Amino acid sequence: MTSSAPTPLDVLRTTFGYESFRPHQAEIVDAALAGRDVLAVMPTSAGKSICYQVPALVLAARGTGLTLVVSPLISLMADQVGALRQAGVAASFLNSTLSASERASVLHGVASGALALLYVAPERLDDPAFLECVSARGVGLLAVDEAHCISQWGNDFRPSYQRIIDFVDRLPARPPGMALTATATRAGRRGIEGDLGLRDPLVVLASFDRPNLSFAVARPHGAAKKDRTLVAFCRQRAERSGIVYCSSRRAVEEVCELLRDEGLLATRYHAGLTPEERERNQDDFLYDRSRVMVATNAFGMGIDKSNVSYVVHYNLPLSLENYYQEAGRAGRDGTRAECLLLYSPGDVHTAEFLLSRSEPREDLTPEQRAVLAERDAERLRQMVFYATTTECLRAHILRYFGEEAPAYCGNCSNCLTDFEEVDATTDALKVVSCVARIAQRGRSAGAATVVDVLRGSRGEKVLRRGFDTLSTYGIMADVPARRVRAILDELVFRGVLARTAGDYPTIELTEASGAFLRREAPWDEPFMLKVARGEPRVARVAATPDKTRAATDVSELDELGRALYDELSDLRGELAREQGVPAYFIFSNATLVDMCAKRPHDVDGLLGVSGVGAKKAERYGDLFLARIAEAVGSRA
Ligand code: ZN
């Protein structure tokens, strides 16, 4: 440790290899170093960890105490500590995966002052030996990562916030607290602030926009078509890393099987597997031995793999919070990445079923439980709205999180699709009267059957029930099934018709149906419908084979740059294998792209590459510079 402590910017440049702070980071770092509490709401990948890692190193250099990072996620700890050690930072973690002797060695590092940063699980805070050890050393900063998991309204986590408050009270001096979360709703924020006992915190709300992510919703009709869409999508990206999220273990099994049958390097992850298999499969994915991870939402918390270039949702997530957090695992290194939601209306019932089955919270009163149930139902409605909207998807997400957003982003499937507004009043009346005719016979039918009746299908379901004798049979024979279905869904959405819950949902009349048929107010306006002029552009984009490799931005390099990128990623892979760490621990894709663009010929030049700090330059510089010189020389 030097006598004159480095500034935060010195630390950022020499240790992490970045030229400047990203938005909000400097403000947060300064506040923490000035002893002020901070509540930072930042999306995944906005560089949350830098906010406490940089102060930790400054504090350590000043000799003013240890930075404790409380994290509920064991995988996050291991991942961050591994990456920090690559950058030459004295960091460690304490959790249940360590043996007694390993724990003793970590505590020794704390006591001797060798460690700058220590990650701990909330449970550790109850341990008197731990309290004694860190009290002796002094805590310079207490950061709580993924703070929404610790808050009392967090979905599945233990209410460990009380532990943190108690722990801080027992310390000889109260350190500044820093809570970081990617959950942005106002209620969530207030909850965290109160639960962690933050005092007049600096509140930072970073934009949730991730400009490098493109968003798309595809609505393939039927299970077979959905599978074909998925397979085509993954195949065109076979060389890249991607995650496919499914809502059930069974779906994970089936989808993984499907992708493997197509020759894709897919693996799987869900709570039904043995811990050994989960760990093996996760490693295969992290180390790029498997390209596609098919998983339930149990996968990904705390996984910091930076080169995931797409995330597909095979089923409807339960909320936009979940969706955005999961989709946000794509493009962490800032390179272009894709988020695709495959939506079919049947998914809504699966989602409702999953909600109804979630375990009742014994610690809550019936009133609190009712509030939560209503909140969950509303979140799901908002999710369905995202899946069916024809407006800009990015704008929809950002507005949901309370941000202003332009109506057009130019980088989502809706912005890239030509829509037209058509007057569908006549067709809408036909659909509602068909449902009314079926009801008059004391029968009911699902959406698909209603569409079949209107289009004059000779299908068994229609004929057996005598629906071919209805006056509305075949009156929409000339309208494509997709259009009829879109009108029906829109009528349900607007409350003119209703879909029943249960395994076999049927379409029913509502109190509004009669007024709608009689064109009475408020239903006397034309029934306007936004419809795609052609096939949505997503399908066309998906049909174009993509020749780029791991990251889209590689395509922006010239020919030599692209060849060099392949060379350097091979070298990175060799080094990663030798050390038994994921490739992105060595250098991220974005760093390699920058290296291939700048092609430095000495260590100084290498330090000018984004993401190359002093330690990594020292450790890997010669090897990478030699490869670059070779490639450049061979072309000269
Ligand atoms: Zn858009």
XYZ file of C-alpha atoms in Angstrom, residues 390 414 417-424 483 528-534:
18
model
C -48.129 -3.393 -31.446
C -42.737 -3.687 -33.519
C -42.738 -4.089 -38.554
C -45.041 -2.108 -40.770
C -48.357 -1.756 -39.079
C -51.570 -0.384 -40.411
C -54.726 0.482 -38.565
C -57.773 -1.098 -40.109
C -61.452 -0.693 -39.325
C -62.392 -4.191 -38.192
C -56.612 -12.193 -38.504
C -59.881 -0.189 -34.980
C -57.207 -2.852 -35.066
C -53.466 -2.505 -35.659
C -52.317 -5.274 -37.973
C -48.997 -6.068 -39.575
C -48.839 -5.168 -43.250
C -46.744 -8.243 -43.975
